């Protein structure tokens, strides 16, 4: 999947460089409610793993360091973390004894100055702007803990934030233990917390065991801080940012929320989408203002579309760059390594892979272009196939500027068609075509005048001599 884009934000995580932020990502939960052999945080959202979203946030926030808490045996998650953010610390939580225990497992890897930002590996919709607000609120209040709250339409299962008259946070009460008043009035706990690193150890070590579930709740640090006379504050975020993924249904919901948010941003930036709800985007799609996207288009990872390009309906595009004013589709499939030049055209039922089409090149119908370069203004006829694979290795095709490849041509790679050359329809090309040449590589057409009646008579006589097949041949002739 993707790498992270370069975030060039100014200053440290909270714009206050003397308060370094360490991100602590809790991801040791088993995720049993997903009912999936894939680790929960490796499930993809918009083409990136859930944990990838959280690590990208830490990068965007320019966190001084990041530590991920995993359970023993989570090697696939560890590999994903190493791939996406090499140098990320990993702490192992030996047994799943709750969020408080998960933080305790990472304590000796965390700094004792600055802020520890607790994030959950299963909460992928959080934005940097919101986290910066949370960090600033903790900083400004001199609070031990700042908690991000939210008001989701379905609050079941979330802890509730109990606040005092003055607005300070005094406790977090898990859903099971919350009374009706609290359930009605209080904001929900998103799980995201900014904690004063200097006080974190003392607070975490004081977390009591919750006997009924046999777990240590991180949320209990609030009550314990207040008892010590340390302030705690809450900051409310748009609820979708705290949306947690515990089940496949919540994963699908998270995807829908992410897509809706990204589409709205693209519309705002000046991308035209006739039916935005039918356009699917990946996390790193770069779509310029002035691109026109028709209904029902799917963009995978690694896509860049320049201004003025038109993407017609039912295209599937990944790992492709489409230059300005190019026209793609309907029904085109652009696979990784595709480069479409300015004003180039790829029409219906065209598949490309590792294919670079220069400016103004055209392949309008029913074509496979793999491992090839197509020069500017070249015209590729319907049904053209680059035969790039012999079952063992891939070979390249090159087609020169202004060349014309007739319909239904098979280009048996490695092969080159020179600039300005013309290839006759139906050719099977196994040798290079020189520039400006005309090549026809197909069986010649033979015609015998007035021969049809005689051939029919011979065929009829043959079929009478073999009566067992007569009814079949009559049916084939449409007379049965
Ligand atoms: C938690 C909060 C709840 C909050 C909700 C928001 C607690 C006690 N409850 O509940 O107040 O509203 O998140 O989504 O914190 N994890 C570990 N080790 C463990 C247990 C969990 O690393 O032993 C990790 C999980 O992988 C997950 C995160 O911590 O990323 C949250 O755990 P989860 O079990 O999903 O907590 P909730 O029940 O959702
Ligand atoms: Ca959760």
Short mmCIF file of C-alpha atoms and ligand atoms in Angstrom, two decimals:
data_model
loop_
_atom_site.label_atom_id
_atom_site.label_comp_id
_atom_site.label_asym_id
_atom_site.label_seq_id
_atom_site.Cartn_x
_atom_site.Cartn_y
_atom_site.Cartn_z
CA UNK A 1 0.00 0.00 0.00
CA UNK A 2 0.93 3.62 0.30
CA UNK A 3 3.76 5.60 1.80
CA UNK A 4 3.02 8.72 3.74
CA UNK A 5 3.05 12.06 2.00
CA UNK A 6 5.49 14.67 3.17
CA UNK A 7 3.79 16.89 5.71
CA UNK A 8 5.53 20.20 5.84
CA UNK A 9 3.72 21.72 8.82
CA UNK A 10 5.46 24.41 10.82
CA UNK A 11 6.60 23.83 14.38
CA UNK A 12 6.03 20.84 16.66
CA UNK A 13 2.89 18.85 17.22
CA UNK A 14 1.00 21.63 18.94
CA UNK A 15 2.83 24.47 17.30
CA UNK A 16 4.72 24.82 20.57
CA UNK A 17 8.10 23.29 20.01
CA UNK A 18 9.22 23.23 23.67
CA UNK A 19 6.44 20.73 24.46
CA UNK A 20 7.45 17.59 22.59
CA UNK A 21 4.72 15.07 21.92
CA UNK A 22 5.17 11.30 21.98
CA UNK A 23 2.37 9.34 20.31
CA UNK A 24 1.31 6.14 22.05
CA UNK A 25 -0.86 3.93 19.84
CA UNK A 26 -2.80 1.19 21.62
CA UNK A 27 -3.33 -1.75 19.32
CA UNK A 28 -2.92 -4.88 21.44
CA UNK A 29 -6.64 -5.66 21.55
CA UNK A 30 -7.57 -8.93 19.87
CA UNK A 31 -10.35 -7.40 17.82
CA UNK A 32 -12.48 -10.51 18.21
CA UNK A 33 -15.64 -8.64 17.25
CA UNK A 34 -14.23 -8.31 13.69
CA UNK A 35 -14.51 -12.12 13.29
CA UNK A 36 -11.67 -11.94 10.79
CA UNK A 37 -8.36 -13.80 10.45
CA UNK A 38 -6.76 -10.42 9.64
CA UNK A 39 -5.62 -8.39 12.67
CA UNK A 40 -8.18 -5.64 13.30
CA UNK A 41 -5.82 -2.71 12.74
CA UNK A 42 -4.65 -4.14 9.40
CA UNK A 43 -8.10 -3.87 7.86
CA UNK A 44 -8.00 -1.28 5.09
CA UNK A 45 -9.80 2.02 5.01
CA UNK A 46 -9.52 4.05 1.80
CA UNK A 47 -6.59 1.91 0.72
CA UNK A 48 -4.56 2.24 3.94
CA UNK A 49 -4.56 0.03 7.04
CA UNK A 50 -6.35 1.38 10.12
CA UNK A 51 -3.05 1.60 11.98
CA UNK A 52 -1.56 3.30 8.93
CA UNK A 53 -4.08 6.12 9.34
CA UNK A 54 -3.08 6.57 12.97
CA UNK A 55 0.67 6.49 12.21
CA UNK A 56 0.13 8.99 9.39
CA UNK A 57 -1.54 11.28 11.90
CA UNK A 58 1.51 11.02 14.18
CA UNK A 59 3.71 11.94 11.20
CA UNK A 60 1.46 14.85 10.28
CA UNK A 61 1.59 16.07 13.89
CA UNK A 62 5.39 15.78 13.76
CA UNK A 63 5.41 13.77 16.97
CA UNK A 64 8.93 13.48 18.34
CA UNK A 65 8.44 9.74 18.72
CA UNK A 66 5.83 7.04 18.40
CA UNK A 67 5.33 3.83 20.38
CA UNK A 68 2.82 1.16 19.40
CA UNK A 69 1.50 -1.33 21.95
CA UNK A 70 1.01 -4.79 20.48
CA UNK A 71 0.23 -8.23 21.84
CA UNK A 72 2.76 -11.05 21.48
CA UNK A 73 2.36 -12.77 18.10
CA UNK A 74 1.14 -9.68 16.26
CA UNK A 75 3.98 -9.99 13.75
CA UNK A 76 1.93 -8.86 10.77
CA UNK A 77 1.02 -5.64 12.56
CA UNK A 78 4.63 -5.11 13.57
CA UNK A 79 5.72 -5.54 9.95
CA UNK A 80 3.17 -2.96 8.81
CA UNK A 81 4.36 -0.51 11.49
CA UNK A 82 8.00 -1.02 10.46
CA UNK A 83 7.12 -0.55 6.80
CA UNK A 84 5.13 2.62 7.32
CA UNK A 85 7.17 4.34 10.02
CA UNK A 86 10.58 2.73 10.52
CA UNK A 87 11.97 3.49 13.96
CA UNK A 88 8.59 3.33 15.68
CA UNK A 89 8.95 1.77 19.11
CA UNK A 90 6.98 -1.35 19.90
CA UNK A 91 5.93 -2.30 23.44
CA UNK A 92 4.48 -5.73 24.11
CA UNK A 93 1.47 -6.11 26.38
CA UNK A 94 1.79 -9.70 27.56
CA UNK A 95 -1.90 -10.19 28.39
CA UNK A 96 -4.95 -8.15 27.29
CA UNK A 97 -5.67 -6.59 30.68
CA UNK A 98 -7.23 -3.38 29.43
CA UNK A 99 -6.26 0.04 28.13
CA UNK A 100 -4.63 1.05 31.43
CA UNK A 101 -2.44 -2.04 31.39
CA UNK A 102 -1.54 -1.34 27.74
CA UNK A 103 -0.18 2.09 28.68
CA UNK A 104 1.64 0.57 31.67
CA UNK A 105 3.35 -1.86 29.27
CA UNK A 106 4.80 1.09 27.34
CA UNK A 107 5.80 3.28 30.30
CA UNK A 108 9.52 2.54 30.18
CA UNK A 109 9.64 3.56 26.51
CA UNK A 110 7.88 6.89 27.02
CA UNK A 111 9.53 10.23 27.79
CA UNK A 112 9.07 11.84 31.20
CA UNK A 113 8.77 15.34 29.79
CA UNK A 114 6.33 16.89 27.36
CA UNK A 115 3.06 15.27 26.39
CA UNK A 116 2.06 11.68 25.77
CA UNK A 117 -0.73 11.52 23.21
CA UNK A 118 -2.75 8.32 23.55
CA UNK A 119 -4.31 7.18 20.28
CA UNK A 120 -6.20 3.98 19.48
CA UNK A 121 -5.21 1.84 16.52
CA UNK A 122 -8.89 1.36 15.73
CA UNK A 123 -9.86 5.04 15.50
CA UNK A 124 -8.79 6.16 12.02
CA UNK A 125 -10.82 9.32 11.36
CA UNK A 126 -9.12 11.66 13.80
CA UNK A 127 -7.61 14.80 12.27
CA UNK A 128 -4.46 16.72 13.14
CA UNK A 129 -6.40 19.95 13.62
CA UNK A 130 -8.50 18.36 16.35
CA UNK A 131 -5.50 16.84 18.11
CA UNK A 132 -3.77 20.23 18.06
CA UNK A 133 -6.82 21.71 19.80
CA UNK A 134 -6.61 18.99 22.44
CA UNK A 135 -2.88 19.54 23.00
CA UNK A 136 -3.35 23.27 23.28
CA UNK A 137 -6.21 22.86 25.77
CA UNK A 138 -4.06 20.70 28.04
CA UNK A 139 -1.16 23.10 27.73
CA UNK A 140 -3.25 26.22 28.41
CA UNK A 141 -5.00 24.69 31.45
CA UNK A 142 -1.79 23.18 32.83
CA UNK A 143 -3.90 20.04 33.06
CA UNK A 144 -2.60 16.57 33.83
CA UNK A 145 -5.02 15.05 31.31
CA UNK A 146 -7.05 16.40 28.39
CA UNK A 147 -9.62 14.04 26.90
CA UNK A 148 -11.27 14.28 23.52
CA UNK A 149 -15.05 14.00 23.74
CA UNK A 150 -17.69 13.57 21.08
CA UNK A 151 -21.44 13.13 20.68
CA UNK A 152 -22.06 10.24 18.28
CA UNK A 153 -25.62 9.50 17.13
CA UNK A 154 -25.29 6.04 18.67
CA UNK A 155 -23.39 6.44 21.96
CA UNK A 156 -23.86 2.85 23.15
CA UNK A 157 -20.63 1.27 24.33
CA UNK A 158 -18.67 4.49 24.82
CA UNK A 159 -17.51 5.81 28.18
CA UNK A 160 -19.08 9.13 29.34
CA UNK A 161 -17.28 12.30 30.38
CA UNK A 162 -18.48 13.62 33.74
CA UNK A 163 -17.73 17.32 34.06
CA UNK A 164 -17.98 19.72 37.02
CA UNK A 165 -19.89 23.01 37.03
CA UNK A 166 -16.78 24.92 35.97
CA UNK A 167 -16.43 22.62 32.99
CA UNK A 168 -13.42 20.66 34.19
CA UNK A 169 -13.46 16.93 33.63
CA UNK A 170 -13.83 14.96 36.86
CA UNK A 171 -14.38 11.35 35.79
CA UNK A 172 -14.90 8.97 32.88
CA UNK A 173 -17.65 6.44 33.47
CA UNK A 174 -17.88 3.36 31.27
CA UNK A 175 -21.22 2.84 29.48
CA UNK A 176 -22.18 -0.07 31.75
CA UNK A 177 -21.80 2.04 34.87
CA UNK A 178 -23.32 5.32 33.63
CA UNK A 179 -26.68 6.40 35.03
CA UNK A 180 -29.54 7.74 32.90
CA UNK A 181 -28.68 11.42 33.49
CA UNK A 182 -25.08 10.95 32.46
CA UNK A 183 -26.09 8.93 29.41
CA UNK A 184 -28.48 11.68 28.36
CA UNK A 185 -26.26 14.72 28.93
CA UNK A 186 -22.61 13.77 28.84
CA UNK A 187 -20.25 13.66 25.89
CA UNK A 188 -18.68 10.31 25.01
CA UNK A 189 -15.04 9.39 25.48
CA UNK A 190 -13.29 9.09 22.11
CA UNK A 191 -10.37 7.40 23.86
CA UNK A 192 -7.91 10.05 22.68
CA UNK A 193 -6.03 11.67 25.54
CA UNK A 194 -3.18 14.12 25.97
CA UNK A 195 -1.36 13.41 29.23
CA UNK A 196 1.40 15.28 31.00
CA UNK A 197 4.35 12.91 30.59
CA UNK A 198 5.79 13.87 33.99
CA UNK A 199 2.62 12.74 35.78
CA UNK A 200 1.68 9.79 33.55
CA UNK A 201 3.68 7.13 35.42
CA UNK A 202 2.20 7.95 38.79
CA UNK A 203 -1.35 8.02 37.37
CA UNK A 204 -1.02 4.75 35.46
CA UNK A 205 0.55 2.89 38.37
CA UNK A 206 -2.41 3.97 40.53
CA UNK A 207 -5.07 2.47 38.24
CA UNK A 208 -7.10 -0.07 40.21
CA UNK A 209 -8.12 -3.46 38.86
CA UNK A 210 -11.77 -3.45 37.78
CA UNK A 211 -12.86 -6.74 39.31
CA UNK A 212 -15.83 -7.57 37.07
CA UNK A 213 -13.87 -7.55 33.81
CA UNK A 214 -10.46 -8.16 35.33
CA UNK A 215 -9.09 -5.12 33.49
CA UNK A 216 -7.24 -1.89 34.20
CA UNK A 217 -9.10 1.06 32.64
CA UNK A 218 -6.99 3.95 31.39
CA UNK A 219 -10.07 6.09 31.88
CA UNK A 220 -9.61 5.76 35.65
CA UNK A 221 -6.61 8.12 35.55
CA UNK A 222 -8.99 11.08 35.45
CA UNK A 223 -10.55 10.33 38.84
CA UNK A 224 -7.14 9.67 40.29
CA UNK A 225 -5.69 12.94 38.93
CA UNK A 226 -8.60 14.94 40.35
CA UNK A 227 -8.04 13.28 43.73
CA UNK A 228 -4.44 14.53 43.59
CA UNK A 229 -5.68 18.05 42.92
CA UNK A 230 -4.56 17.98 39.28
CA UNK A 231 -6.82 19.54 36.66
CA UNK A 232 -8.35 17.53 33.81
CA UNK A 233 -10.14 19.05 30.82
CA UNK A 234 -12.27 17.81 27.94
CA UNK A 235 -12.40 19.07 24.36
CA UNK A 236 -15.26 18.15 22.04
CA UNK A 237 -14.61 16.98 18.50
CA UNK A 238 -16.92 16.27 15.54
CA UNK A 239 -18.18 12.81 16.42
CA UNK A 240 -16.92 11.07 13.29
CA UNK A 241 -13.34 11.74 14.37
CA UNK A 242 -13.80 9.47 17.36
CA UNK A 243 -15.60 6.73 15.46
CA UNK A 244 -14.00 3.46 16.62
CA UNK A 245 -13.89 0.27 14.56
CA UNK A 246 -14.81 -2.83 16.55
CA UNK A 247 -16.84 -4.76 13.94
CA UNK A 248 -17.11 -5.15 10.19
CA UNK A 249 -20.23 -2.96 10.26
CA UNK A 250 -18.30 -0.18 12.00
CA UNK A 251 -15.46 -0.60 9.48
CA UNK A 252 -17.93 -0.10 6.62
CA UNK A 253 -19.36 2.89 8.45
CA UNK A 254 -15.87 4.35 8.92
CA UNK A 255 -15.20 3.92 5.19
CA UNK A 256 -18.45 5.70 4.32
CA UNK A 257 -17.63 8.55 6.72
CA UNK A 258 -14.08 8.86 5.37
CA UNK A 259 -15.29 8.87 1.76
CA UNK A 260 -17.99 11.46 2.45
CA UNK A 261 -15.48 13.74 4.15
CA UNK A 262 -12.91 13.43 1.33
CA UNK A 263 -15.51 13.97 -1.41
CA UNK A 264 -16.77 17.08 0.35
CA UNK A 265 -13.19 18.39 0.53
CA UNK A 266 -12.62 17.75 -3.19
CA UNK A 267 -15.87 19.50 -4.13
CA UNK A 268 -14.78 22.41 -1.98
CA UNK A 269 -11.42 22.49 -3.78
CA UNK A 270 -13.09 22.69 -7.20
CA UNK A 271 -13.29 19.11 -8.46
CA UNK A 272 -16.53 18.46 -10.37
CA UNK A 273 -18.38 15.28 -9.41
CA UNK A 274 -21.82 14.75 -10.86
CA UNK A 275 -22.71 12.10 -8.27
CA UNK A 276 -20.04 12.35 -5.56
CA UNK A 277 -21.64 9.60 -3.49
CA UNK A 278 -20.69 7.12 -6.25
CA UNK A 279 -17.03 8.11 -6.48
CA UNK A 280 -14.56 6.13 -4.34
CA UNK A 281 -11.25 7.62 -3.33
CA UNK A 282 -8.06 6.36 -1.73
CA UNK A 283 -6.16 8.10 0.99
CA UNK A 284 -3.42 9.49 -1.29
CA UNK A 285 -5.45 10.43 -4.41
CA UNK A 286 -4.34 13.76 -5.80
CA UNK A 287 -7.12 15.19 -7.90
CA UNK A 288 -6.69 18.72 -9.17
CA UNK A 289 -9.35 21.43 -9.22
CA UNK A 290 -11.09 21.38 -12.58
CA UNK A 291 -11.07 17.60 -13.00
CA UNK A 292 -14.46 16.28 -14.07
CA UNK A 293 -15.50 12.92 -12.64
CA UNK A 294 -18.67 11.22 -13.91
CA UNK A 295 -20.75 8.88 -11.72
CA UNK A 296 -19.37 5.51 -10.57
CA UNK A 297 -15.61 5.83 -10.63
CA UNK A 298 -13.24 3.98 -8.29
CA UNK A 299 -9.80 5.39 -7.50
CA UNK A 300 -7.30 3.12 -5.76
CA UNK A 301 -4.00 4.17 -4.18
CA UNK A 302 -1.35 6.13 -6.06
CA UNK A 303 -3.54 8.20 -8.36
CA UNK A 304 -2.83 11.69 -9.62
CA UNK A 305 -5.20 13.48 -12.01
CA UNK A 306 -4.35 16.87 -13.46
CA UNK A 307 -6.66 19.78 -14.11
CA UNK A 308 -9.10 19.53 -16.98
CA UNK A 309 -8.95 15.75 -17.28
CA UNK A 310 -12.29 13.98 -17.68
CA UNK A 311 -12.94 10.60 -16.11
CA UNK A 312 -16.09 9.04 -17.53
CA UNK A 313 -18.29 6.53 -15.71
CA UNK A 314 -17.27 3.06 -14.53
CA UNK A 315 -13.52 3.52 -14.57
CA UNK A 316 -11.22 1.74 -12.12
CA UNK A 317 -7.94 3.59 -11.68
CA UNK A 318 -4.96 2.85 -9.46
CA UNK A 319 -1.27 3.72 -9.50
CA UNK A 320 -1.86 6.00 -12.48
CA UNK A 321 -1.12 9.57 -13.46
CA UNK A 322 -3.50 11.27 -15.88
CA UNK A 323 -2.29 14.55 -17.33
CA UNK A 324 -4.28 17.67 -18.07
CA UNK A 325 -7.23 17.42 -20.46
CA UNK A 326 -6.87 13.70 -21.02
CA UNK A 327 -10.14 11.77 -21.38
CA UNK A 328 -10.50 8.35 -19.77
CA UNK A 329 -13.38 5.88 -20.06
CA UNK A 330 -16.17 5.05 -19.79
CA UNK A 331 -15.22 1.53 -18.63
CA UNK A 332 -11.45 1.91 -18.61
CA UNK A 333 -9.16 0.10 -16.19
CA UNK A 334 -5.87 1.85 -15.44
CA UNK A 335 -3.49 -0.30 -13.44
CA UNK A 336 -0.26 0.66 -11.66
CA UNK A 337 2.43 2.31 -13.75
CA UNK A 338 0.03 3.94 -16.18
CA UNK A 339 0.91 7.42 -17.41
CA UNK A 340 -1.60 9.18 -19.63
CA UNK A 341 -0.26 12.27 -21.41
CA UNK A 342 -1.96 15.57 -22.03
CA UNK A 343 -5.08 15.29 -24.20
CA UNK A 344 -4.53 11.55 -24.58
CA UNK A 345 -7.59 9.29 -24.72
CA UNK A 346 -8.31 5.88 -23.31
CA UNK A 347 -11.78 4.69 -24.23
CA UNK A 348 -14.13 1.87 -23.30
CA UNK A 349 -12.78 -1.54 -22.32
CA UNK A 350 -9.18 -0.44 -22.44
CA UNK A 351 -6.84 -1.90 -19.82
CA UNK A 352 -3.39 -0.46 -19.19
CA UNK A 353 -0.51 -1.51 -16.94
CA UNK A 354 3.00 -0.04 -16.91
CA UNK A 355 1.97 1.89 -19.96
CA UNK A 356 3.12 5.40 -20.78
CA UNK A 357 1.03 7.19 -23.38
CA UNK A 358 2.51 10.44 -24.58
CA UNK A 359 0.48 13.57 -25.28
CA UNK A 360 -2.48 13.09 -27.59
CA UNK A 361 -2.06 9.32 -27.98
CA UNK A 362 -5.32 7.42 -28.41
CA UNK A 363 -6.59 3.93 -27.62
CA UNK A 364 -10.31 4.29 -27.83
CA UNK A 365 -11.70 0.75 -27.72
CA UNK A 366 -11.15 -2.80 -26.45
CA UNK A 367 -7.40 -2.84 -25.95
CA UNK A 368 -4.75 -4.18 -23.59
CA UNK A 369 -1.63 -2.05 -23.27
CA UNK A 370 0.93 -3.56 -20.89
CA UNK A 371 4.64 -2.78 -20.43
CA UNK A 372 4.72 -0.30 -23.27
CA UNK A 373 5.42 3.25 -24.34
CA UNK A 374 3.17 4.93 -26.87
CA UNK A 375 4.46 8.04 -28.61
CA UNK A 376 2.66 11.34 -28.92
CA UNK A 377 -0.36 11.30 -31.21
CA UNK A 378 -0.12 7.55 -31.94
CA UNK A 379 -3.43 5.84 -32.70
CA UNK A 380 -4.07 2.35 -31.35
CA UNK A 381 -6.93 0.56 -33.13
CA UNK A 382 -9.73 -1.39 -31.49
CA UNK A 383 -8.77 -4.83 -30.24
CA UNK A 384 -5.03 -4.20 -30.15
CA UNK A 385 -3.19 -6.35 -27.65
CA UNK A 386 0.37 -6.09 -26.40
CA UNK A 387 1.39 -9.73 -25.91
CA UNK A 388 3.79 -8.89 -23.10
CA UNK A 389 4.00 -12.21 -21.28
CA UNK A 390 5.21 -15.62 -22.45
CA UNK A 391 4.28 -17.39 -19.24
CA UNK A 392 7.69 -16.71 -17.70
CA UNK A 393 8.82 -13.15 -18.29
CA UNK A 394 7.41 -9.77 -19.34
CA UNK A 395 8.60 -7.95 -22.45
CA UNK A 396 8.21 -4.40 -23.64
CA UNK A 397 6.49 -2.87 -26.63
CA UNK A 398 7.32 0.55 -27.95
CA UNK A 399 5.21 2.45 -30.42
CA UNK A 400 6.64 5.61 -31.92
CA UNK A 401 5.19 9.07 -32.21
CA UNK A 402 2.38 9.38 -34.73
CA UNK A 403 2.27 5.64 -35.52
CA UNK A 404 -1.00 4.04 -36.58
CA UNK A 405 -1.74 0.53 -35.34
CA UNK A 406 -4.69 -1.05 -37.17
CA UNK A 407 -7.49 -2.82 -35.34
CA UNK A 408 -6.99 -6.25 -33.82
CA UNK A 409 -3.21 -6.14 -33.99
CA UNK A 410 -1.25 -8.47 -31.72
CA UNK A 411 2.11 -6.95 -30.77
CA UNK A 412 4.29 -9.89 -29.72
CA UNK A 413 6.80 -8.27 -27.38
CA UNK A 414 9.61 -7.41 -27.37
CA UNK A 415 8.68 -5.42 -30.43
CA UNK A 416 8.86 -1.84 -31.66
CA UNK A 417 6.80 0.13 -34.13
CA UNK A 418 8.73 3.11 -35.44
CA UNK A 419 7.50 6.67 -35.49
CA UNK A 420 4.95 7.41 -38.19
CA UNK A 421 4.64 3.74 -39.25
CA UNK A 422 1.34 2.16 -40.27
CA UNK A 423 0.43 -1.38 -39.23
CA UNK A 424 -2.41 -3.09 -41.10
CA UNK A 425 -5.45 -4.36 -39.19
CA UNK A 426 -5.28 -7.93 -37.95
CA UNK A 427 -1.50 -8.05 -37.96
CA UNK A 428 0.44 -10.33 -35.67
CA UNK A 429 3.71 -8.44 -35.27
CA UNK A 430 6.73 -10.47 -34.29
CA UNK A 431 9.36 -8.15 -35.77
CA UNK A 432 10.06 -4.45 -35.44
CA UNK A 433 8.46 -2.04 -37.89
CA UNK A 434 10.84 0.69 -39.12
CA UNK A 435 9.79 4.33 -38.83
CA UNK A 436 7.43 5.51 -41.60
CA UNK A 437 7.02 1.91 -42.92
CA UNK A 438 3.76 0.16 -43.78
CA UNK A 439 3.55 -3.37 -42.43
CA UNK A 440 0.78 -5.91 -42.89
CA UNK A 441 1.37 -9.21 -41.14
CA UNK A 442 -1.66 -11.41 -41.75
CA UNK A 443 -2.83 -14.15 -44.14
CA UNK A 444 -3.85 -12.80 -47.52
CA UNK A 445 -7.55 -12.68 -48.48
CA UNK A 446 -8.43 -15.14 -51.31
CA UNK A 447 -11.69 -14.80 -53.27
CA UNK A 448 -13.20 -17.18 -55.86
CA UNK A 449 -15.92 -15.46 -57.88
CA UNK A 450 -19.38 -17.18 -58.08
CA UNK A 451 -18.13 -20.13 -56.02
CA UNK A 452 -20.77 -20.03 -53.25
CA UNK A 453 -23.51 -22.11 -54.94
CA UNK A 454 -21.12 -24.94 -55.77
CA UNK A 455 -19.75 -25.03 -52.23
CA UNK A 456 -23.31 -25.13 -50.81
CA UNK A 457 -24.24 -28.10 -53.05
CA UNK A 458 -21.17 -30.05 -51.97
CA UNK A 459 -21.83 -29.41 -48.31
CA UNK A 460 -25.48 -30.50 -48.67
CA UNK A 461 -24.52 -33.76 -50.37
CA UNK A 462 -22.01 -34.51 -47.65
CA UNK A 463 -24.59 -33.98 -44.91
CA UNK A 464 -27.16 -36.34 -46.65
CA UNK A 465 -24.52 -39.06 -46.72
CA UNK A 466 -24.32 -38.82 -42.90
CA UNK A 467 -28.02 -38.85 -41.80
CA UNK A 468 -27.26 -39.08 -38.05
CA UNK A 469 -25.99 -35.54 -38.09
CA UNK A 470 -28.74 -34.17 -40.35
CA UNK A 471 -31.03 -32.78 -37.67
CA UNK A 472 -28.04 -31.06 -36.09
CA UNK A 473 -27.04 -29.41 -39.30
CA UNK A 474 -30.63 -28.38 -40.05
CA UNK A 475 -30.87 -26.78 -36.64
CA UNK A 476 -27.60 -24.99 -37.21
CA UNK A 477 -28.90 -23.70 -40.49
CA UNK A 478 -31.87 -22.23 -38.61
CA UNK A 479 -34.49 -24.55 -40.17
CA UNK A 480 -35.01 -27.04 -37.31
C1 LIG B 1 -12.52 2.38 25.16
C2 LIG B 1 -12.74 3.26 26.40
C3 LIG B 1 -14.09 3.96 26.31
C4 LIG B 1 -14.14 4.77 25.02
C5 LIG B 1 -13.82 3.88 23.81
C6 LIG B 1 -13.67 4.74 22.57
C7 LIG B 1 -11.56 2.24 28.26
C8 LIG B 1 -11.68 1.44 29.50
N1 LIG B 1 -12.69 2.45 27.60
O1 LIG B 1 -13.51 1.35 25.15
O2 LIG B 1 -14.29 4.82 27.40
O3 LIG B 1 -15.43 5.36 24.90
O4 LIG B 1 -12.59 3.18 23.99
O5 LIG B 1 -13.47 3.95 21.43
O6 LIG B 1 -10.47 2.68 27.92
N2 LIG B 1 -6.23 -2.20 23.83
C9 LIG B 1 -4.98 -2.69 24.16
N3 LIG B 1 -4.85 -3.58 25.18
C10 LIG B 1 -5.93 -3.99 25.91
C11 LIG B 1 -7.20 -3.49 25.58
C12 LIG B 1 -7.32 -2.59 24.55
O7 LIG B 1 -3.98 -2.34 23.51
O8 LIG B 1 -5.73 -4.80 26.82
C13 LIG B 1 -6.36 -1.26 22.70
C14 LIG B 1 -7.22 -1.81 21.59
O9 LIG B 1 -6.43 -2.49 20.63
C15 LIG B 1 -7.88 -0.56 21.03
C16 LIG B 1 -7.94 0.38 22.22
O10 LIG B 1 -7.02 -0.09 23.17
O11 LIG B 1 -7.10 0.03 20.02
C17 LIG B 1 -9.33 0.46 22.82
O12 LIG B 1 -9.71 -0.80 23.29
P1 LIG B 1 -11.19 -1.33 23.15
O13 LIG B 1 -11.27 -2.68 23.79
O14 LIG B 1 -11.66 -1.21 21.75
O15 LIG B 1 -11.94 -0.28 24.11
P2 LIG B 1 -13.48 0.08 24.12
O16 LIG B 1 -14.24 -1.01 24.76
O17 LIG B 1 -13.87 0.50 22.74
CA1 LIG B 2 -12.77 0.38 20.56
#
